CSV table of C-alpha atoms in Angstrom, one decimal:
chain,number,residue,atom,x,y,z
A,1,MET,CA,0.0,0.0,0.0
A,2,GLN,CA,1.4,3.4,-0.8
A,3,SER,CA,2.4,5.6,2.0
A,4,LEU,CA,0.4,8.7,2.6
A,5,ALA,CA,3.6,10.6,3.7
A,6,THR,CA,5.2,13.0,1.2
A,7,PRO,CA,8.3,11.4,-0.2
A,8,ARG,CA,11.6,13.3,0.9
A,9,THR,CA,14.5,14.1,-1.4
A,10,ARG,CA,18.0,12.6,-0.7
A,11,ALA,CA,19.2,16.1,0.3
A,12,GLN,CA,16.4,16.3,2.8
A,13,ARG,CA,17.3,12.9,4.2
A,14,VAL,CA,21.0,13.8,4.5
A,15,GLN,CA,20.1,17.1,6.2
A,16,ALA,CA,17.9,15.3,8.7
A,17,SER,CA,20.6,12.7,9.5
A,18,ARG,CA,22.9,15.6,10.4
A,19,GLY,CA,20.3,17.3,12.6
A,20,GLY,CA,18.9,19.6,10.1
A,21,HIS,CA,17.2,22.6,11.7
A,22,SER,CA,15.8,20.5,14.7
A,23,SER,CA,15.9,22.4,18.0
A,24,LYS,CA,16.7,19.2,20.0
A,25,GLY,CA,20.3,18.8,18.7
A,26,PRO,CA,21.8,22.1,20.1
A,27,ILE,CA,20.1,21.7,23.4
A,28,LEU,CA,21.3,18.1,23.9
A,29,GLY,CA,24.8,19.1,23.0
A,30,ALA,CA,24.8,22.0,25.5
A,31,ILE,CA,23.5,19.7,28.3
A,32,VAL,CA,26.3,17.2,27.6
A,33,GLY,CA,28.9,20.0,27.6
A,34,VAL,CA,27.7,21.4,30.9
A,35,ALA,CA,27.8,18.0,32.4
A,36,ILE,CA,31.4,17.4,31.3
A,37,LEU,CA,32.4,20.8,32.7
A,38,ALA,CA,30.7,20.0,36.0
A,39,VAL,CA,32.6,16.7,36.3
A,40,LEU,CA,35.9,18.5,35.6
A,41,ALA,CA,35.1,21.2,38.1
A,42,VAL,CA,34.5,18.6,40.8
A,43,LEU,CA,37.7,16.8,40.0
A,44,LEU,CA,39.9,19.9,39.5
A,45,LEU,CA,38.5,22.6,41.7
A,46,PRO,CA,40.2,21.5,44.9
A,47,ARG,CA,43.6,21.5,43.2
A,48,LEU,CA,42.9,24.8,41.6
A,49,LEU,CA,41.9,26.3,44.9
A,50,THR,CA,44.5,24.8,47.2
A,51,GLY,CA,47.4,24.1,44.8
A,52,THR,CA,49.2,21.0,46.2
A,53,ALA,CA,47.4,21.0,49.6
A,54,SER,CA,45.5,17.8,48.8
A,55,ASP,CA,48.8,16.1,47.8
A,56,GLN,CA,50.5,17.3,51.1
A,57,ALA,CA,47.5,16.0,53.1
A,58,SER,CA,47.8,12.6,51.5
A,59,LEU,CA,51.4,12.1,52.6
A,60,PRO,CA,52.0,9.2,55.1
A,61,ASN,CA,53.1,10.0,58.6
A,62,GLN,CA,51.1,13.2,58.9
A,63,GLY,CA,52.2,15.4,61.8
A,64,ILE,CA,55.5,13.7,62.3
A,65,GLN,CA,58.5,16.0,62.5
A,66,VAL,CA,61.4,15.2,60.1
A,67,GLU,CA,64.9,16.6,60.0
A,68,VAL,CA,66.4,17.3,56.7
A,69,SER,CA,69.8,18.8,55.8
A,70,ILE,CA,70.2,21.1,52.8
A,71,ALA,CA,73.7,21.2,51.5
A,72,ASP,CA,75.5,24.4,50.5
A,73,GLY,CA,74.9,25.5,47.0
A,74,SER,CA,71.7,23.5,46.6
A,75,GLY,CA,69.2,24.8,44.0
A,76,ALA,CA,65.5,24.3,43.9
A,77,ASN,CA,65.8,20.8,42.2
A,78,ALA,CA,68.3,19.5,44.7
A,79,ILE,CA,66.2,20.8,47.6
A,80,ALA,CA,63.1,19.3,46.2
A,81,SER,CA,64.9,15.9,45.9
A,82,ALA,CA,66.0,16.2,49.6
A,83,LEU,CA,62.4,17.1,50.7
A,84,LYS,CA,60.9,14.3,48.6
A,85,SER,CA,63.4,11.7,50.0
A,86,ALA,CA,62.5,12.8,53.5
A,87,GLY,CA,58.8,12.3,52.8
A,88,LEU,CA,57.9,16.0,53.1
A,89,ILE,CA,56.6,16.7,49.6
A,90,ALA,CA,54.5,14.5,47.3
A,91,ASN,CA,56.4,15.4,44.2
A,92,THR,CA,59.3,17.5,43.2
A,93,SER,CA,57.8,19.3,40.3
A,94,ASP,CA,55.2,21.1,42.5
A,95,PHE,CA,57.9,22.4,44.8
A,96,VAL,CA,60.1,23.6,42.0
A,97,THR,CA,57.2,25.2,40.2
A,98,GLU,CA,56.2,27.1,43.3
A,99,VAL,CA,59.8,28.3,44.0
A,100,GLN,CA,60.0,29.5,40.4
A,101,LYS,CA,56.6,31.2,40.7
A,102,GLN,CA,57.7,33.0,43.8
A,103,ARG,CA,61.1,33.8,42.3
A,104,VAL,CA,62.9,32.9,45.6
A,105,GLU,CA,65.4,30.2,44.5
A,106,SER,CA,68.4,32.4,45.4
A,107,ALA,CA,66.9,33.1,48.8
A,108,LEU,CA,66.7,29.5,50.0
A,109,LYS,CA,69.3,28.8,52.7
A,110,SER,CA,71.3,25.7,53.4
A,111,GLY,CA,71.5,24.0,56.8
A,112,ALA,CA,69.5,21.7,59.0
A,113,TYR,CA,65.8,22.0,59.2
A,114,VAL,CA,62.9,20.4,61.1
A,115,PHE,CA,59.6,20.2,59.1
A,116,THR,CA,56.3,18.6,59.9
A,117,VAL,CA,54.9,16.1,57.4
A,118,GLY,CA,51.8,17.6,55.9
A,119,GLN,CA,53.2,21.1,56.1
A,120,SER,CA,52.2,23.2,53.0
A,121,ILE,CA,54.8,23.8,50.4
A,122,ASP,CA,54.4,27.6,51.0
A,123,ASP,CA,55.3,27.1,54.6
A,124,ILE,CA,58.3,25.0,53.7
A,125,ILE,CA,59.5,27.6,51.3
A,126,ASP,CA,59.0,30.4,53.9
A,127,GLN,CA,61.2,28.4,56.4
A,128,LEU,CA,63.9,27.8,53.8
A,129,GLU,CA,63.9,31.6,53.2
A,130,SER,CA,64.2,32.3,57.0
A,131,GLY,CA,67.0,29.8,57.5
A,132,PRO,CA,67.8,26.7,59.5
A,133,ASN,CA,65.6,26.0,62.5
A,134,SER,CA,67.3,22.8,63.8
A,135,THR,CA,69.9,22.7,66.6
A,136,ALA,CA,71.6,19.7,65.0
A,137,GLY,CA,75.0,20.6,63.8
A,138,LYS,CA,75.2,23.7,66.0
A,139,LEU,CA,78.0,24.2,68.5
A,140,THR,CA,78.0,26.9,71.1
A,141,VAL,CA,81.4,27.6,72.7
A,142,PRO,CA,81.2,29.9,75.7
A,143,GLU,CA,84.1,32.2,76.7
A,144,GLY,CA,86.7,30.8,79.1
A,145,LEU,CA,86.9,27.2,78.0
A,146,THR,CA,90.2,25.3,77.6
A,147,VAL,CA,91.0,23.1,74.6
A,148,THR,CA,90.1,20.0,76.7
A,149,GLN,CA,86.8,21.5,77.7
A,150,THR,CA,86.1,22.5,74.1
A,151,ALA,CA,86.9,19.0,72.9
A,152,ALA,CA,84.3,17.6,75.3
A,153,LEU,CA,81.7,20.1,74.1
A,154,VAL,CA,82.4,19.2,70.5
A,155,GLU,CA,82.0,15.5,71.2
A,156,GLN,CA,78.7,16.2,72.9
A,157,ALA,CA,77.3,18.5,70.3
A,158,LEU,CA,78.7,17.0,67.1
A,159,GLY,CA,79.7,13.5,68.0
A,160,ILE,CA,83.4,14.1,67.2
A,161,SER,CA,85.7,12.1,69.5
A,162,ALA,CA,87.2,14.4,72.1
A,163,THR,CA,90.4,12.4,71.9
A,164,ASP,CA,90.6,13.0,68.1
A,165,PHE,CA,89.8,16.6,68.5
A,166,GLU,CA,92.6,17.2,71.0
A,167,ALA,CA,95.0,15.3,68.9
A,168,GLN,CA,94.2,17.5,65.9
A,169,ALA,CA,94.3,20.7,67.9
A,170,LYS,CA,98.0,21.4,67.5
A,171,ALA,CA,99.4,24.7,66.4
A,172,SER,CA,101.9,23.0,64.0
A,173,ASN,CA,98.9,21.6,62.0
A,174,TYR,CA,97.6,25.1,61.2
A,175,VAL,CA,100.5,27.7,61.5
A,176,ARG,CA,101.0,27.6,57.7
A,177,ASP,CA,97.5,28.8,57.1
A,178,TYR,CA,97.2,31.0,60.2
A,179,PRO,CA,100.4,33.1,60.7
A,180,PHE,CA,99.1,34.4,64.0
A,181,LEU,CA,99.9,31.0,65.5
A,182,SER,CA,103.6,31.5,64.9
A,183,GLY,CA,104.1,32.6,68.5
A,184,ALA,CA,102.1,29.8,70.1
A,185,GLN,CA,104.0,27.8,72.7
A,186,ASN,CA,103.9,24.1,73.5
A,187,ASP,CA,102.4,23.5,70.1
A,188,SER,CA,99.1,24.5,71.8
A,189,LEU,CA,96.0,26.1,70.3
A,190,GLU,CA,95.0,27.2,73.8
A,191,GLY,CA,93.4,30.7,73.6
A,192,PHE,CA,92.8,30.5,69.9
A,193,LEU,CA,89.6,28.4,69.7
A,194,PHE,CA,87.4,31.4,69.5
A,195,PRO,CA,84.1,31.3,71.6
A,196,LYS,CA,81.1,31.6,69.4
A,197,THR,CA,78.0,29.7,68.1
A,198,TYR,CA,78.9,27.7,65.0
A,199,ASP,CA,76.6,26.0,62.5
A,200,PHE,CA,78.0,22.9,60.8
A,201,SER,CA,74.6,21.5,59.7
A,202,SER,CA,75.2,22.2,56.0
A,203,MET,CA,78.4,20.0,56.1
A,204,GLY,CA,76.5,16.8,56.9
A,205,SER,CA,79.3,15.3,59.0
A,206,ALA,CA,81.9,17.9,60.2
A,207,THR,CA,85.4,16.7,61.2
A,208,ALA,CA,87.7,18.0,64.0
A,209,ASP,CA,89.6,19.8,61.3
A,210,ASP,CA,86.5,21.6,60.1
A,211,VAL,CA,85.6,22.7,63.6
A,212,ILE,CA,89.1,23.9,64.4
A,213,ARG,CA,89.4,25.9,61.2
A,214,ALA,CA,86.1,27.5,61.8
A,215,MET,CA,87.3,28.7,65.2
A,216,LEU,CA,90.6,29.9,63.9
A,217,ASN,CA,88.8,31.8,61.1
A,218,GLN,CA,86.7,33.5,63.7
A,219,TYR,CA,89.7,34.4,65.7
A,220,ALA,CA,91.3,35.9,62.6
A,221,SER,CA,88.2,37.9,62.0
A,222,ASP,CA,87.5,39.1,65.5
A,223,VAL,CA,91.0,39.4,67.1
A,224,SER,CA,93.6,39.8,64.4
A,225,SER,CA,91.6,42.8,63.1
A,226,LEU,CA,92.2,44.6,66.4
A,227,ASP,CA,95.1,47.1,66.7
A,228,LEU,CA,97.3,44.9,68.8
A,229,ALA,CA,100.5,46.7,67.8
A,230,GLY,CA,99.0,50.0,68.9
A,231,ALA,CA,98.0,48.6,72.3
A,232,GLU,CA,101.4,47.1,72.8
A,233,GLN,CA,103.0,50.5,72.3
A,234,THR,CA,100.6,52.1,74.7
A,235,ILE,CA,101.4,49.4,77.4
A,236,LYS,CA,105.1,50.0,76.8
A,237,ASP,CA,104.7,53.7,77.3
A,238,ARG,CA,102.5,53.4,80.4
A,239,TYR,CA,104.1,50.4,82.2
A,240,GLY,CA,107.4,49.9,80.6
A,241,ILE,CA,106.5,46.3,79.7
A,242,ASP,CA,107.1,44.7,76.3
A,243,MET,CA,104.1,42.6,75.3
A,244,SER,CA,103.6,40.5,72.2
A,245,ASP,CA,100.3,39.5,70.6
A,246,TYR,CA,100.6,36.2,72.3
A,247,ASP,CA,101.3,37.8,75.7
A,248,LEU,CA,98.2,39.9,75.3
A,249,LEU,CA,96.1,36.8,74.6
A,250,THR,CA,97.7,35.0,77.6
A,251,LEU,CA,97.0,37.8,80.0
A,252,ALA,CA,93.5,38.2,78.6
A,253,SER,CA,92.8,34.6,79.3
A,254,ILE,CA,93.7,35.1,83.0
A,255,VAL,CA,91.5,38.2,83.1
A,256,GLU,CA,88.7,36.1,81.6
A,257,ARG,CA,88.9,33.6,84.5
A,258,GLU,CA,89.3,36.2,87.2
A,259,ALA,CA,86.7,38.8,86.3
A,260,VAL,CA,82.9,38.2,86.6
A,261,THR,CA,81.6,41.2,84.6
A,262,ASP,CA,82.8,43.1,81.6
A,263,GLU,CA,83.0,46.3,83.8
A,264,GLN,CA,85.5,44.5,86.0
A,265,ARG,CA,87.8,43.4,83.3
A,266,PRO,CA,89.7,46.7,82.6
A,267,LYS,CA,90.3,47.0,86.4
A,268,VAL,CA,91.6,43.4,86.7
A,269,ALA,CA,93.9,44.0,83.7
A,270,SER,CA,95.2,47.2,85.3
A,271,THR,CA,95.9,45.3,88.6
A,272,PHE,CA,97.9,42.7,86.7
A,273,PHE,CA,99.9,45.3,84.7
A,274,ASN,CA,100.7,47.2,87.9
A,275,ARG,CA,102.0,43.9,89.5
A,276,LEU,CA,104.1,43.2,86.4
A,277,LYS,CA,105.5,46.7,86.5
A,278,ALA,CA,106.4,46.4,90.2
A,279,GLY,CA,108.0,43.0,89.6
A,280,MET,CA,105.4,41.2,91.7
A,281,MET,CA,103.9,37.8,91.0
A,282,LEU,CA,100.5,37.7,89.5
A,283,GLN,CA,99.2,35.4,92.2
A,284,SER,CA,96.2,34.2,90.3
A,285,ASP,CA,94.3,31.2,91.5
A,286,ALA,CA,92.9,30.8,88.0
A,287,THR,CA,96.3,29.9,86.6
A,288,MET,CA,96.6,26.9,88.9
A,289,GLY,CA,93.0,26.1,88.2
A,290,TYR,CA,94.2,25.4,84.6
A,291,VAL,CA,96.4,22.6,86.1
A,292,THR,CA,93.9,21.1,88.6
A,293,GLY,CA,91.0,21.4,86.1
A,294,GLY,CA,88.8,22.8,88.9
A,295,ASN,CA,89.0,24.2,92.4
A,296,VAL,CA,92.3,25.3,93.8
A,297,THR,CA,93.4,24.6,97.4
A,298,ALA,CA,96.1,26.2,99.5
A,299,ASP,CA,98.2,23.1,99.0
A,300,ASP,CA,97.8,23.4,95.2
A,301,LEU,CA,99.3,26.9,95.4
A,302,LYS,CA,102.5,25.4,96.9
A,303,LYS,CA,103.0,23.0,94.1
A,304,GLU,CA,105.7,23.7,91.5
A,305,SER,CA,104.2,24.3,88.0
A,306,PRO,CA,105.0,26.8,85.3
A,307,TYR,CA,101.3,27.8,85.7
A,308,ASN,CA,101.7,28.5,89.4
A,309,THR,CA,101.8,32.3,89.5
A,310,TYR,CA,102.3,32.3,93.2
A,311,LEU,CA,105.8,30.7,92.7
A,312,ASN,CA,106.7,32.1,89.3
A,313,ARG,CA,106.9,35.7,88.0
A,314,GLY,CA,105.5,36.8,84.7
A,315,LEU,CA,102.9,35.2,82.5
A,316,THR,CA,102.0,31.5,82.2
A,317,PRO,CA,103.6,29.6,79.3
A,318,THR,CA,100.3,29.6,77.3
A,319,PRO,CA,96.9,31.1,77.7
A,320,ILE,CA,94.7,29.2,80.2
A,321,CYS,CA,91.5,29.5,78.2
A,322,SER,CA,89.9,31.1,75.2
A,323,PRO,CA,89.1,34.7,76.3
A,324,SER,CA,86.2,36.9,75.2
A,325,VAL,CA,86.8,39.9,73.0
A,326,ALA,CA,85.9,42.0,76.1
A,327,SER,CA,88.8,40.5,78.0
A,328,ILE,CA,91.2,41.1,75.1
A,329,LYS,CA,90.1,44.7,74.8
A,330,ALA,CA,90.5,45.1,78.6
A,331,VAL,CA,94.1,44.0,78.3
A,332,MET,CA,94.6,46.3,75.3
A,333,ASP,CA,93.2,49.3,77.2
A,334,PRO,CA,93.4,48.7,80.9
A,335,ALA,CA,91.9,51.1,83.4
A,336,ASP,CA,94.3,53.7,84.8
A,337,THR,CA,94.6,52.7,88.5
A,338,ASP,CA,97.1,52.0,91.3
A,339,TYR,CA,95.4,48.8,92.3
A,340,LEU,CA,97.6,45.9,93.3
A,341,TYR,CA,95.0,43.6,94.7
A,342,PHE,CA,91.4,42.6,94.1
A,343,TYR,CA,88.8,40.3,95.7
A,344,ILE,CA,85.9,39.4,93.5
A,345,THR,CA,82.8,37.3,94.4
A,346,GLN,CA,79.8,36.6,92.2
A,347,SER,CA,78.0,39.6,93.5
A,348,ASP,CA,80.7,42.1,94.7
A,349,GLU,CA,84.2,43.4,94.1
A,350,TRP,CA,86.9,45.1,96.1
A,351,PHE,CA,90.0,46.6,94.5
A,352,SER,CA,92.8,47.7,96.8
A,353,VAL,CA,96.1,49.6,96.6
A,354,THR,CA,97.6,48.1,99.8
A,355,TYR,CA,97.8,44.6,101.2
A,356,ASP,CA,96.2,45.7,104.4
A,357,GLU,CA,93.2,47.0,102.5
A,358,HIS,CA,93.0,43.8,100.7
A,359,LEU,CA,93.1,41.7,103.9
A,360,GLN,CA,90.4,43.9,105.4
A,361,ALA,CA,88.1,43.4,102.3
A,362,ILE,CA,88.6,39.7,102.6
A,363,GLY,CA,88.0,39.6,106.3
A,364,GLN,CA,84.8,41.6,106.0
A,365,ASN,CA,83.3,39.4,103.3
A,366,ARG,CA,84.1,35.9,104.4
C-alpha cells in the first residue's frame, strides 16, 4: 500500500541525518557540555583552589617531625629531591614550580631544618627563606673554655671524638694557614679556639679539622683585626712592659677567668699590669685552676708548676682558656689605676692599693 507521507528528497534525508534545523540537537549538546564541565570542576576545583594542599595532606606519617639537611649551593631541584626523600613533599615538580613562581630560589638557605609532614609547600619555602631551624650541627662555645673542655663540648654536640679533637688541635697543624699561630707555645691552640656559636649543619658530617678551622677563622676575623700593635705600644709607654700579641692573649685569658663582669675586666687588667711593672707575681688562683682542672686549694698553690703564678713571676707559658673579646680589649686598654689587689665574688668586688686594705676586704666578706 502506498504511504500517505510525502516522499523526501535525498538532500532532505542527509540534512535530517545531520540534525537539520531541529531544536533538540543544540540543546542536547549544550547539556552534555555542561555535564562534562561540571565533572571536571568537581575533579579539579580542589587542586585549583589549594594548589598541592591535597597532595600534602595525602602524605603518610602526617604530623611527624622530620629533620632534613640542605647542602651548601643547593638549588630548587636539589632541595626538592631532599624534601621528597624525607617524605615532606608529594612530588618535586610542584615544589620547583612554586619556587620559580615566587622567584625565591636564590633566597633558599642551606642548613639543618625540622619540618612537619603535611606542612604546606608555601610554609616549607618560607622556612627555607628564613633559614635553618634545627639545633643539629650547631656548636655553642662559651668564653673561658680550655682546649680540653672545648673538645668535650664538640663531642657532645657533634659526635666528634674528644680524643681525636685534642690530637688535631696542634698549632703545628695550622700555622702555615694561620700566621698568628707562629708565637704559640707548647704546640698549643690554647686561647685560639674562639668562643662563638657555629653551625656545621650544612656539612652533613663535620670533622675535627672543620671545627678547628672555623674557630681559627673566627679568631682571625675578631681578634687579628684589632690594633694589637698600637695597644702594645701604649702598654710599653704606660708600664714599661714589652708585650707580644701572644702575651696579650695570655693575660686576657687570665683576666677572663678572674673577672665576673665586663666592667671589672679593665680594672683586673690594670691590677695585673701594675703587678708586672712592680716585679710582683700575678698570684692568680685561676692559673693553677688550669692545672687542677677545677678548684684550687692552699696546697695546690704550693706545688711547682709553670702555671703557678704564686711561685713564678710573669705570665703563664700559654693562655689558660679562650678569652672573650671583652677581656682582650680590657688588656689592650686597661683602666688607669694604682690597684695591686682585688677580691671578687659573684655579687661584689673590692679593689685595693695596699695589702692591708686587701686583707680587710677579705675579712669583712668571708
